Amino acid sequence: MRTATSVAGGFCAAILTLGALVAPAAAAPAAAPAPATPALANPALTTPALAEQEVTPDALSVVVTGDGALEWTKQAGPVAIQNFDSTGAAGTTTPLPTEAAEGQFPFTLGIDRDQAGALQQSADHQVVTLGGYNAPVGADANDATAPETLRVIARVDAAGNVDTSTTLAGAYSKRHIRGVVTADGQRYWTGGHGHDSAGAVRAGVLTIEQGGTTPVAVTTGGSVLNNTRVPVIHDGQLYVSSDRDGYHGINRVGAGLPTETAEMTLIAAAPNGSTVPHDFVFVGDHLYVAYTEGAPALVRYGFDGTTWVVEDQFPGQFWGLTGRVADDAVVLYATRGASQQNELVAIIDAPDAEPGAMASAPSEVLATAAPNTSFRGVDFAPGFVPGTGPAVITLTPTVTWNARVAGGVGNALSAVLGSTSNPVATGRISDPGADDAAPADGTEPADSLAADPADPADPATGLTVTATSADPSVVADENVSVELNADGSFALTAVPSGVGTTTITLTVTAADGRTADSPLQYAVSAPLADATASAHVGVADASAGYDVGDGHFLVADDDSNQIRLYGPTTGEPVAEFDFTGQMTHPTDRTFDLEAAARIGDTIYWVGSLGNSRSGNSWPHRDIVFATEVSGSGAATTLTFAGEATGFREALTAWDTSNAHGAGASAFQFERATTPGTSAEGPNSLNLEGATFAPDGTTFWLGFRSPLVPVAVDPANDPAGTLALVIAVDNIQAVIAEGAAIEISDYFTLDLGGRAIRDITETDDGNYLIAAGSADDSGNFAIFGWSGDPAEVPVQSKAPLALDGWSGSYETILSAASLQDDVVVRVLQDAGTVDIYGTGVEAQDLTRELMKFPSHDYVLDFAGAFAPVDGGTGGGDENGGGTGGGTGAAGGDGTGSGSSAAPGASRPGQLSQTGADGGQELLIAGLAGALVLLGAGALGAAARTARRTIPAPARRESTVALAHDLGA
């Protein structure tokens, strides 16, 4: 056996030699009760060569949240500093106090809160520090107000002495304290979300002396500066990570270590696609940053003499990060994954390698957190001074899980009890130490690193694989199957027996006895109450979509920038489409996609246009982009077809100038888009619906808020009751040609006090509206509407609900007509639903555990949209019509057609563009139709006629504003 080390010329890459073909794992005995301390990788395997070099492992400290007994929820739980060395061997554990004593405050963290608990070694290497809460175990620490629940700084030295005497008054109230750093343990700098605090402590970065109670603001001045993430000291200079506009990446804070208000300057911008930088470390001439959302990865930057430039990245979601130079390589230590039983890993990077090489850099799992506990921050242990020589890392069999969903972690699997189409986990198993493991005859192995790492298809070498479940009531061992192929790829399937969550541990054992355990989160939700329902995995906040045939549909969500294709049954995406690399619009934050409208083969995807719930004015949400659809069903593909921004500006100018004629600022868009104004409630700006008007050109924007009339004084004036629709005349030219945005008019719809959550056209030229409250109270219903702004929508009598799922209905996929008993497919945004009964909302889960439901809904309008049958009315040179609503061409005008191509008339439309360019409603055939239909059909025929109005009557004033794709 050998212990691998970095050597001159870089670390020897992991060898992907694989074990023999292994049948599905046999039934294993039930797992023993998990210990409260983390489970470990194998102890170090030393060789004579290393002994002669007197190389010692690195000493590491890791923050552990939870004690294994408390449930893994956001409740405040015990915190410990667990020491390991770089071989995975465990050292001492230092618990932080949960009770007050002699001037020391209790210290807890939310057990499942991933963005808390960053750990930093002091610049003088003598102590480690972190931030937490003076909250009792079991309390809701993160949402607690300060100073009632103080934010506390913990300092731990090499002897295990703990100090929690330093508190931060009212700082970080209702929000996270994320990290603490110090030069020598005598003064601290903190990072966190301070925008909800009051007074002098309303800041993102604070500083305070050891033992103090009154911090001083360092970065302050608005929602952007008041919300930072993890602070780091490097070469005597303070830096902090941020995900705020203008500072998204790593920032220098003032000069040196500021003790008063200082400016924050972005030095390393986030790359497109990766969002929310958290922990980071400077190593030699490079900077490594852990981005936790979007396309999560460890991103390496190099300094070009002027600025920090992205060089490469290692995929995965990492929360704690430290590292050092190791000969010609860099060794990084990181905590991977946000869930319970996440991992402490070592990664060896060769900065001089070719671009793209970092993605396959050798890595090793050093330790795995115990059930109901998580690893958070990591740094070198107090008292340990990192060197620059070889890094001692034990090589054991390696399990790599495939991330099957964009932004996923791989080692997570969701299921619905009783479903026959639950997802399957996949990955690859290898044994980097197989080349010189101890032979069976007991002779010494070679200590060279001579095996060829470039050949991942080496013959099997006798690895065995077993899988065990921690909770047989959720899934029994005998119902877990692992199929390992000769090339090392594997598939894990499970048949659940109950609702809940458990951990399936995959154990790989080499012929010489070296073993490695790799956990898989397994979560089972209850059977769906509706026989037509399916659960779709990888997205929780389904907010817009379109049917593409054979039960397949495209869906966008408000928590990522991808479009996903799903099939008709429970399961993960069939395909994913990411166009951020083709956009000039900022992509380092989500677009908050909330609406989609299709015309012909083009789908327009629309952001919410408003601020965030916390009042941040994010330009990312001000977007409409287009995709061209080809194929259908599972073969559907999308092609990027352009983008535009500037809609917020156009709406605000249209409103403040009274271009709509309803009075200047009637809709209060200027107020709604001001930084600090929340997107919540009926008086904000929040778009959730979009469709094309019957003319096939006018783009209708449907708003969740505001409701009309908009309150001038929201605190005292009553909220409006009418849903708002605004017309954009030229969306196709805006996207395709960069034309100015032309807003022509608006109208309102009476949805019983509800707002628009989705609006889609039916095949026969009518519209379906998913309506709900402007706030989060629900009150969802389906409405049918003719498309005539003068006509009141009709509510479907059938309730809109799915037992066990209390999310928001924001998508109707398609509908043939508004006739009673027509079946439509609806999607539910389940982001706030506790799917598994663990107290964790779906939007806070890892990607592979997120899901949303779809199910059938049967229309029931009590005959309000009954079909109109009748004879053909007479026509003349101005264009005749039929009782069914089909016009004919005549004179200088163009009659209606059935084409849905851009600019064409919609099915059932009666319109004409005359020689003078005006639009007229042609009803020449209506009288003949009424004679044949009889007086009883008058109402239905009138609805058909009204539906042919191409667009709301337009006022003379039109606002045209150029949009800037680079905004």
mmCIF file of N, CA, C and O in Angstrom, residues 128-209:
data_model
loop_
_atom_site.group_PDB
_atom_site.id
_atom_site.type_symbol
_atom_site.label_atom_id
_atom_site.label_comp_id
_atom_site.label_asym_id
_atom_site.label_seq_id
_atom_site.Cartn_x
_atom_site.Cartn_y
_atom_site.Cartn_z
ATOM 1 N N VAL A 128 -8.696 29.768 15.434
ATOM 2 C CA VAL A 128 -9.695 29.763 14.371
ATOM 3 C C VAL A 128 -10.938 30.470 14.891
ATOM 4 O O VAL A 128 -11.216 30.469 16.106
ATOM 5 N N THR A 129 -11.707 31.078 13.971
ATOM 6 C CA THR A 129 -12.864 31.868 14.366
ATOM 7 C C THR A 129 -14.058 31.557 13.473
ATOM 8 O O THR A 129 -13.915 31.183 12.309
ATOM 9 N N LEU A 130 -15.242 31.752 14.056
ATOM 10 C CA LEU A 130 -16.489 31.603 13.314
ATOM 11 C C LEU A 130 -17.574 32.395 14.022
ATOM 12 O O LEU A 130 -17.404 32.802 15.176
ATOM 13 N N GLY A 131 -18.693 32.630 13.319
ATOM 14 C CA GLY A 131 -19.797 33.380 13.894
ATOM 15 C C GLY A 131 -21.016 32.506 14.087
ATOM 16 O O GLY A 131 -21.260 31.566 13.317
ATOM 17 N N GLY A 132 -21.811 32.813 15.103
ATOM 18 C CA GLY A 132 -23.020 32.042 15.375
ATOM 19 C C GLY A 132 -24.026 32.853 16.153
ATOM 20 O O GLY A 132 -24.042 34.093 16.098
ATOM 21 N N TYR A 133 -24.858 32.178 16.942
ATOM 22 C CA TYR A 133 -26.013 32.796 17.579
ATOM 23 C C TYR A 133 -26.089 32.454 19.057
ATOM 24 O O TYR A 133 -25.811 31.314 19.460
ATOM 25 N N ASN A 134 -26.495 33.425 19.836
ATOM 26 C CA ASN A 134 -26.806 33.200 21.247
ATOM 27 C C ASN A 134 -28.254 32.728 21.319
ATOM 28 O O ASN A 134 -29.148 33.424 21.783
ATOM 29 N N ALA A 135 -28.493 31.540 20.808
ATOM 30 C CA ALA A 135 -29.850 30.990 20.729
ATOM 31 C C ALA A 135 -29.876 29.622 21.389
ATOM 32 O O ALA A 135 -28.939 28.833 21.229
ATOM 33 N N PRO A 136 -30.939 29.322 22.097
ATOM 34 C CA PRO A 136 -31.027 27.998 22.725
ATOM 35 C C PRO A 136 -31.189 26.903 21.684
ATOM 36 O O PRO A 136 -31.726 27.140 20.597
ATOM 37 N N VAL A 137 -30.741 25.725 21.999
ATOM 38 C CA VAL A 137 -30.906 24.577 21.108
ATOM 39 C C VAL A 137 -32.392 24.372 20.833
ATOM 40 O O VAL A 137 -33.224 24.403 21.740
ATOM 41 N N GLY A 138 -32.714 24.211 19.550
ATOM 42 C CA GLY A 138 -34.098 24.021 19.143
ATOM 43 C C GLY A 138 -34.783 25.283 18.669
ATOM 44 O O GLY A 138 -35.858 25.219 18.062
ATOM 45 N N ALA A 139 -34.179 26.463 18.917
ATOM 46 C CA ALA A 139 -34.785 27.729 18.505
ATOM 47 C C ALA A 139 -34.545 27.968 17.015
ATOM 48 O O ALA A 139 -33.744 27.291 16.371
ATOM 49 N N ASP A 140 -35.254 28.970 16.476
ATOM 50 C CA ASP A 140 -35.032 29.402 15.101
ATOM 51 C C ASP A 140 -34.018 30.529 15.145
ATOM 52 O O ASP A 140 -34.364 31.690 15.337
ATOM 53 N N ALA A 141 -32.744 30.187 14.979
ATOM 54 C CA ALA A 141 -31.683 31.163 15.186
ATOM 55 C C ALA A 141 -31.584 32.167 14.048
ATOM 56 O O ALA A 141 -31.512 33.378 14.274
ATOM 57 N N ASN A 142 -31.578 31.706 12.820
ATOM 58 C CA ASN A 142 -31.292 32.588 11.695
ATOM 59 C C ASN A 142 -32.316 33.707 11.557
ATOM 60 O O ASN A 142 -31.976 34.834 11.222
ATOM 61 N N ASP A 143 -33.597 33.413 11.795
ATOM 62 C CA ASP A 143 -34.655 34.407 11.624
ATOM 63 C C ASP A 143 -34.863 35.260 12.864
ATOM 64 O O ASP A 143 -35.715 36.162 12.860
ATOM 65 N N ALA A 144 -34.113 34.994 13.913
ATOM 66 C CA ALA A 144 -34.313 35.698 15.172
ATOM 67 C C ALA A 144 -33.805 37.130 15.087
ATOM 68 O O ALA A 144 -32.799 37.428 14.440
ATOM 69 N N THR A 145 -34.510 38.044 15.755
ATOM 70 C CA THR A 145 -34.100 39.436 15.780
ATOM 71 C C THR A 145 -32.969 39.637 16.779
ATOM 72 O O THR A 145 -32.840 38.925 17.777
ATOM 73 N N ALA A 146 -32.139 40.628 16.476
ATOM 74 C CA ALA A 146 -31.071 41.033 17.386
ATOM 75 C C ALA A 146 -31.376 42.466 17.843
ATOM 76 O O ALA A 146 -31.938 43.243 17.081
ATOM 77 N N PRO A 147 -31.055 42.812 19.076
ATOM 78 C CA PRO A 147 -30.169 42.104 20.004
ATOM 79 C C PRO A 147 -30.838 41.050 20.890
ATOM 80 O O PRO A 147 -30.167 40.506 21.774
ATOM 81 N N GLU A 148 -32.146 40.795 20.698
ATOM 82 C CA GLU A 148 -32.785 39.772 21.529
ATOM 83 C C GLU A 148 -32.042 38.446 21.410
ATOM 84 O O GLU A 148 -31.827 37.746 22.412
ATOM 85 N N THR A 149 -31.672 38.086 20.180
ATOM 86 C CA THR A 149 -30.796 36.942 19.953
ATOM 87 C C THR A 149 -29.504 37.480 19.373
ATOM 88 O O THR A 149 -29.447 37.860 18.199
ATOM 89 N N LEU A 150 -28.483 37.551 20.181
ATOM 90 C CA LEU A 150 -27.214 38.150 19.757
ATOM 91 C C LEU A 150 -26.476 37.265 18.763
ATOM 92 O O LEU A 150 -26.549 36.032 18.826
ATOM 93 N N ARG A 151 -25.744 37.901 17.866
ATOM 94 C CA ARG A 151 -24.772 37.186 17.042
ATOM 95 C C ARG A 151 -23.460 37.170 17.826
ATOM 96 O O ARG A 151 -23.040 38.200 18.366
ATOM 97 N N VAL A 152 -22.828 35.993 17.864
ATOM 98 C CA VAL A 152 -21.695 35.750 18.754
ATOM 99 C C VAL A 152 -20.486 35.315 17.944
ATOM 100 O O VAL A 152 -20.616 34.578 16.951
ATOM 101 N N ILE A 153 -19.297 35.750 18.359
ATOM 102 C CA ILE A 153 -18.039 35.308 17.751
ATOM 103 C C ILE A 153 -17.402 34.248 18.647
ATOM 104 O O ILE A 153 -17.273 34.439 19.861
ATOM 105 N N ALA A 154 -17.012 33.133 18.039
ATOM 106 C CA ALA A 154 -16.314 32.073 18.768
ATOM 107 C C ALA A 154 -14.855 32.030 18.322
ATOM 108 O O ALA A 154 -14.567 32.086 17.117
ATOM 109 N N ARG A 155 -13.955 31.917 19.288
ATOM 110 C CA ARG A 155 -12.510 31.803 19.037
ATOM 111 C C ARG A 155 -12.004 30.555 19.744
ATOM 112 O O ARG A 155 -12.290 30.329 20.918
ATOM 113 N N VAL A 156 -11.268 29.719 19.002
ATOM 114 C CA VAL A 156 -10.751 28.464 19.548
ATOM 115 C C VAL A 156 -9.249 28.416 19.299
ATOM 116 O O VAL A 156 -8.788 28.644 18.159
ATOM 117 N N ASP A 157 -8.443 28.104 20.343
ATOM 118 C CA ASP A 157 -6.994 28.031 20.166
ATOM 119 C C ASP A 157 -6.530 26.574 20.083
ATOM 120 O O ASP A 157 -7.337 25.636 20.150
ATOM 121 N N ALA A 158 -5.227 26.380 19.962
ATOM 122 C CA ALA A 158 -4.672 25.045 19.740
ATOM 123 C C ALA A 158 -4.887 24.118 20.929
ATOM 124 O O ALA A 158 -4.927 22.892 20.764
ATOM 125 N N ALA A 159 -5.041 24.670 22.107
ATOM 126 C CA ALA A 159 -5.258 23.852 23.300
ATOM 127 C C ALA A 159 -6.722 23.503 23.506
ATOM 128 O O ALA A 159 -7.064 22.803 24.456
ATOM 129 N N GLY A 160 -7.601 23.992 22.611
ATOM 130 C CA GLY A 160 -9.020 23.717 22.741
ATOM 131 C C GLY A 160 -9.761 24.709 23.614
ATOM 132 O O GLY A 160 -10.925 24.489 23.953
ATOM 133 N N ASN A 161 -9.099 25.809 23.985
ATOM 134 C CA ASN A 161 -9.762 26.839 24.780
ATOM 135 C C ASN A 161 -10.731 27.613 23.895
ATOM 136 O O ASN A 161 -10.376 28.038 22.786
ATOM 137 N N VAL A 162 -11.947 27.816 24.382
ATOM 138 C CA VAL A 162 -13.001 28.472 23.608
ATOM 139 C C VAL A 162 -13.366 29.796 24.260
ATOM 140 O O VAL A 162 -13.553 29.869 25.483
ATOM 141 N N ASP A 163 -13.487 30.833 23.458
ATOM 142 C CA ASP A 163 -13.951 32.130 23.944
ATOM 143 C C ASP A 163 -15.160 32.562 23.124
ATOM 144 O O ASP A 163 -15.083 32.644 21.886
ATOM 145 N N THR A 164 -16.296 32.843 23.779
ATOM 146 C CA THR A 164 -17.504 33.332 23.113
ATOM 147 C C THR A 164 -18.002 34.599 23.804
ATOM 148 O O THR A 164 -19.205 34.811 23.957
ATOM 149 N N SER A 165 -17.072 35.449 24.226
ATOM 150 C CA SER A 165 -17.433 36.656 24.972
ATOM 151 C C SER A 165 -17.763 37.837 24.082
ATOM 152 O O SER A 165 -18.266 38.850 24.575
ATOM 153 N N THR A 166 -17.485 37.746 22.802
ATOM 154 C CA THR A 166 -17.675 38.880 21.894
ATOM 155 C C THR A 166 -19.029 38.781 21.199
ATOM 156 O O THR A 166 -19.337 37.766 20.563
ATOM 157 N N THR A 167 -19.848 39.837 21.320
ATOM 158 C CA THR A 167 -21.179 39.853 20.710
ATOM 159 C C THR A 167 -21.345 41.104 19.860
ATOM 160 O O THR A 167 -20.590 42.078 20.010
ATOM 161 N N LEU A 168 -22.371 41.104 19.006
ATOM 162 C CA LEU A 168 -22.490 42.130 17.965
ATOM 163 C C LEU A 168 -23.745 42.984 18.074
ATOM 164 O O LEU A 168 -24.255 43.481 17.059
ATOM 165 N N ALA A 169 -24.259 43.193 19.269
ATOM 166 C CA ALA A 169 -25.415 44.072 19.496
ATOM 167 C C ALA A 169 -26.563 43.691 18.569
ATOM 168 O O ALA A 169 -26.973 42.537 18.537
ATOM 169 N N GLY A 170 -27.085 44.642 17.771
ATOM 170 C CA GLY A 170 -28.228 44.360 16.896
ATOM 171 C C GLY A 170 -27.854 43.949 15.503
ATOM 172 O O GLY A 170 -28.708 43.921 14.600
ATOM 173 N N ALA A 171 -26.602 43.595 15.265
ATOM 174 C CA ALA A 171 -26.125 43.290 13.917
ATOM 175 C C ALA A 171 -26.709 41.983 13.380
ATOM 176 O O ALA A 171 -26.990 41.057 14.141
ATOM 177 N N TYR A 172 -26.889 41.934 12.068
ATOM 178 C CA TYR A 172 -27.356 40.751 11.326
ATOM 179 C C TYR A 172 -28.707 40.250 11.833
ATOM 180 O O TYR A 172 -29.000 39.050 11.815
ATOM 181 N N SER A 173 -29.526 41.192 12.273
ATOM 182 C CA SER A 173 -30.852 40.846 12.778
ATOM 183 C C SER A 173 -31.683 40.175 11.700
ATOM 184 O O SER A 173 -31.707 40.604 10.547
ATOM 185 N N LYS A 174 -32.355 39.096 12.060
ATOM 186 C CA LYS A 174 -33.230 38.295 11.184
ATOM 187 C C LYS A 174 -32.470 37.589 10.067
ATOM 188 O O LYS A 174 -33.094 36.945 9.219
ATOM 189 N N ARG A 175 -31.156 37.680 10.057
ATOM 190 C CA ARG A 175 -30.368 37.151 8.939
ATOM 191 C C ARG A 175 -29.118 36.433 9.433
ATOM 192 O O ARG A 175 -28.843 36.335 10.621
ATOM 193 N N HIS A 176 -28.308 35.974 8.442
ATOM 194 C CA HIS A 176 -27.099 35.194 8.732
ATOM 195 C C HIS A 176 -25.926 36.074 9.132
ATOM 196 O O HIS A 176 -25.677 37.111 8.519
ATOM 197 N N ILE A 177 -25.169 35.624 10.116
ATOM 198 C CA ILE A 177 -23.760 35.969 10.212
ATOM 199 C C ILE A 177 -23.032 34.812 9.549
ATOM 200 O O ILE A 177 -23.270 33.647 9.870
ATOM 201 N N ARG A 178 -22.159 35.108 8.585
ATOM 202 C CA ARG A 178 -21.598 34.040 7.752
ATOM 203 C C ARG A 178 -20.152 33.690 8.076
ATOM 204 O O ARG A 178 -19.755 32.535 7.926
ATOM 205 N N GLY A 179 -19.355 34.675 8.458
ATOM 206 C CA GLY A 179 -17.950 34.380 8.709
ATOM 207 C C GLY A 179 -17.299 35.431 9.579
ATOM 208 O O GLY A 179 -17.785 36.564 9.685
ATOM 209 N N VAL A 180 -16.176 35.048 10.208
ATOM 210 C CA VAL A 180 -15.400 35.934 11.074
ATOM 211 C C VAL A 180 -13.925 35.676 10.804
ATOM 212 O O VAL A 180 -13.511 34.514 10.671
ATOM 213 N N VAL A 181 -13.137 36.751 10.749
ATOM 214 C CA VAL A 181 -11.705 36.598 10.533
ATOM 215 C C VAL A 181 -10.962 37.522 11.491
ATOM 216 O O VAL A 181 -11.487 38.552 11.928
ATOM 217 N N THR A 182 -9.740 37.129 11.838
ATOM 218 C CA THR A 182 -8.920 37.940 12.735
ATOM 219 C C THR A 182 -7.457 37.802 12.353
ATOM 220 O O THR A 182 -7.047 36.775 11.785
ATOM 221 N N ALA A 183 -6.677 38.831 12.692
ATOM 222 C CA ALA A 183 -5.232 38.750 12.459
ATOM 223 C C ALA A 183 -4.541 38.022 13.603
ATOM 224 O O ALA A 183 -3.638 37.216 13.385
ATOM 225 N N ASP A 184 -5.007 38.295 14.842
ATOM 226 C CA ASP A 184 -4.306 37.759 16.001
ATOM 227 C C ASP A 184 -5.221 37.417 17.169
ATOM 228 O O ASP A 184 -4.755 37.204 18.290
ATOM 229 N N GLY A 185 -6.535 37.381 16.938
ATOM 230 C CA GLY A 185 -7.465 37.063 18.007
ATOM 231 C C GLY A 185 -7.830 38.228 18.881
ATOM 232 O O GLY A 185 -8.581 38.053 19.856
ATOM 233 N N GLN A 186 -7.369 39.443 18.561
ATOM 234 C CA GLN A 186 -7.650 40.612 19.388
ATOM 235 C C GLN A 186 -8.666 41.560 18.760
ATOM 236 O O GLN A 186 -9.267 42.378 19.450
ATOM 237 N N ARG A 187 -8.849 41.497 17.453
ATOM 238 C CA ARG A 187 -9.879 42.262 16.761
ATOM 239 C C ARG A 187 -10.431 41.385 15.643
ATOM 240 O O ARG A 187 -9.681 40.649 14.996
ATOM 241 N N TYR A 188 -11.742 41.523 15.409
ATOM 242 C CA TYR A 188 -12.401 40.666 14.432
ATOM 243 C C TYR A 188 -13.068 41.502 13.340
ATOM 244 O O TYR A 188 -13.466 42.653 13.565
ATOM 245 N N TRP A 189 -13.214 40.872 12.167
ATOM 246 C CA TRP A 189 -14.010 41.419 11.072
ATOM 247 C C TRP A 189 -15.039 40.359 10.693
ATOM 248 O O TRP A 189 -14.693 39.175 10.550
ATOM 249 N N THR A 190 -16.280 40.769 10.566
ATOM 250 C CA THR A 190 -17.367 39.827 10.321
ATOM 251 C C THR A 190 -18.035 40.107 8.980
ATOM 252 O O THR A 190 -18.027 41.232 8.484
ATOM 253 N N GLY A 191 -18.649 39.074 8.402
ATOM 254 C CA GLY A 191 -19.426 39.212 7.176
ATOM 255 C C GLY A 191 -20.787 38.573 7.338
ATOM 256 O O GLY A 191 -20.929 37.535 8.005
ATOM 257 N N GLY A 192 -21.811 39.198 6.737
ATOM 258 C CA GLY A 192 -23.154 38.639 6.823
ATOM 259 C C GLY A 192 -24.182 39.560 6.208
ATOM 260 O O GLY A 192 -23.851 40.565 5.573
ATOM 261 N N HIS A 193 -25.447 39.202 6.395
ATOM 262 C CA HIS A 193 -26.582 39.946 5.840
ATOM 263 C C HIS A 193 -27.089 40.897 6.912
ATOM 264 O O HIS A 193 -27.826 40.499 7.806
ATOM 265 N N GLY A 194 -26.704 42.180 6.796
ATOM 266 C CA GLY A 194 -27.040 43.139 7.833
ATOM 267 C C GLY A 194 -28.086 44.151 7.454
ATOM 268 O O GLY A 194 -28.314 45.109 8.196
ATOM 269 N N HIS A 195 -28.762 43.947 6.310
ATOM 270 C CA HIS A 195 -29.652 44.997 5.816
ATOM 271 C C HIS A 195 -30.909 45.158 6.666
ATOM 272 O O HIS A 195 -31.553 46.210 6.642
ATOM 273 N N ASP A 196 -31.293 44.127 7.412
ATOM 274 C CA ASP A 196 -32.492 44.227 8.243
ATOM 275 C C ASP A 196 -32.181 44.725 9.647
ATOM 276 O O ASP A 196 -33.088 44.821 10.480
ATOM 277 N N SER A 197 -30.927 45.017 9.905
ATOM 278 C CA SER A 197 -30.561 45.583 11.203
ATOM 279 C C SER A 197 -30.857 47.084 11.195
ATOM 280 O O SER A 197 -31.138 47.673 10.153
ATOM 281 N N ALA A 198 -30.773 47.687 12.348
ATOM 282 C CA ALA A 198 -31.085 49.108 12.468
ATOM 283 C C ALA A 198 -29.880 49.867 13.008
ATOM 284 O O ALA A 198 -29.012 49.306 13.685
ATOM 285 N N GLY A 199 -29.832 51.159 12.663
ATOM 286 C CA GLY A 199 -28.825 52.035 13.241
ATOM 287 C C GLY A 199 -27.428 51.789 12.736
ATOM 288 O O GLY A 199 -27.201 51.389 11.590
ATOM 289 N N ALA A 200 -26.468 51.992 13.622
ATOM 290 C CA ALA A 200 -25.056 51.977 13.237
ATOM 291 C C ALA A 200 -24.545 50.604 12.840
ATOM 292 O O ALA A 200 -23.494 50.492 12.208
ATOM 293 N N VAL A 201 -25.253 49.542 13.205
ATOM 294 C CA VAL A 201 -24.779 48.194 12.886
ATOM 295 C C VAL A 201 -25.437 47.655 11.614
ATOM 296 O O VAL A 201 -25.309 46.472 11.313
ATOM 297 N N ARG A 202 -26.137 48.481 10.858
ATOM 298 C CA ARG A 202 -26.732 48.064 9.585
ATOM 299 C C ARG A 202 -25.627 48.060 8.535
ATOM 300 O O ARG A 202 -25.368 49.051 7.866
ATOM 301 N N ALA A 203 -24.957 46.933 8.419
ATOM 302 C CA ALA A 203 -23.759 46.849 7.580
ATOM 303 C C ALA A 203 -23.521 45.413 7.161
ATOM 304 O O ALA A 203 -24.049 44.469 7.764
ATOM 305 N N GLY A 204 -22.713 45.238 6.110
ATOM 306 C CA GLY A 204 -22.329 43.906 5.654
ATOM 307 C C GLY A 204 -21.075 43.413 6.335
ATOM 308 O O GLY A 204 -20.968 42.251 6.716
ATOM 309 N N VAL A 205 -20.084 44.305 6.489
ATOM 310 C CA VAL A 205 -18.847 43.992 7.209
ATOM 311 C C VAL A 205 -18.781 44.877 8.445
ATOM 312 O O VAL A 205 -19.004 46.091 8.378
ATOM 313 N N LEU A 206 -18.488 44.257 9.576
ATOM 314 C CA LEU A 206 -18.331 44.958 10.852
ATOM 315 C C LEU A 206 -16.968 44.623 11.434
ATOM 316 O O LEU A 206 -16.362 43.596 11.091
ATOM 317 N N THR A 207 -16.506 45.454 12.348
ATOM 318 C CA THR A 207 -15.291 45.132 13.096
ATOM 319 C C THR A 207 -15.532 45.400 14.575
ATOM 320 O O THR A 207 -16.313 46.284 14.948
ATOM 321 N N ILE A 208 -14.881 44.607 15.415
ATOM 322 C CA ILE A 208 -15.060 44.731 16.864
ATOM 323 C C ILE A 208 -13.840 44.143 17.560
ATOM 324 O O ILE A 208 -13.212 43.196 17.064
ATOM 325 N N GLU A 209 -13.505 44.713 18.705
ATOM 326 C CA GLU A 209 -12.397 44.192 19.496
ATOM 327 C C GLU A 209 -12.832 42.954 20.277
ATOM 328 O O GLU A 209 -14.011 42.758 20.559
#
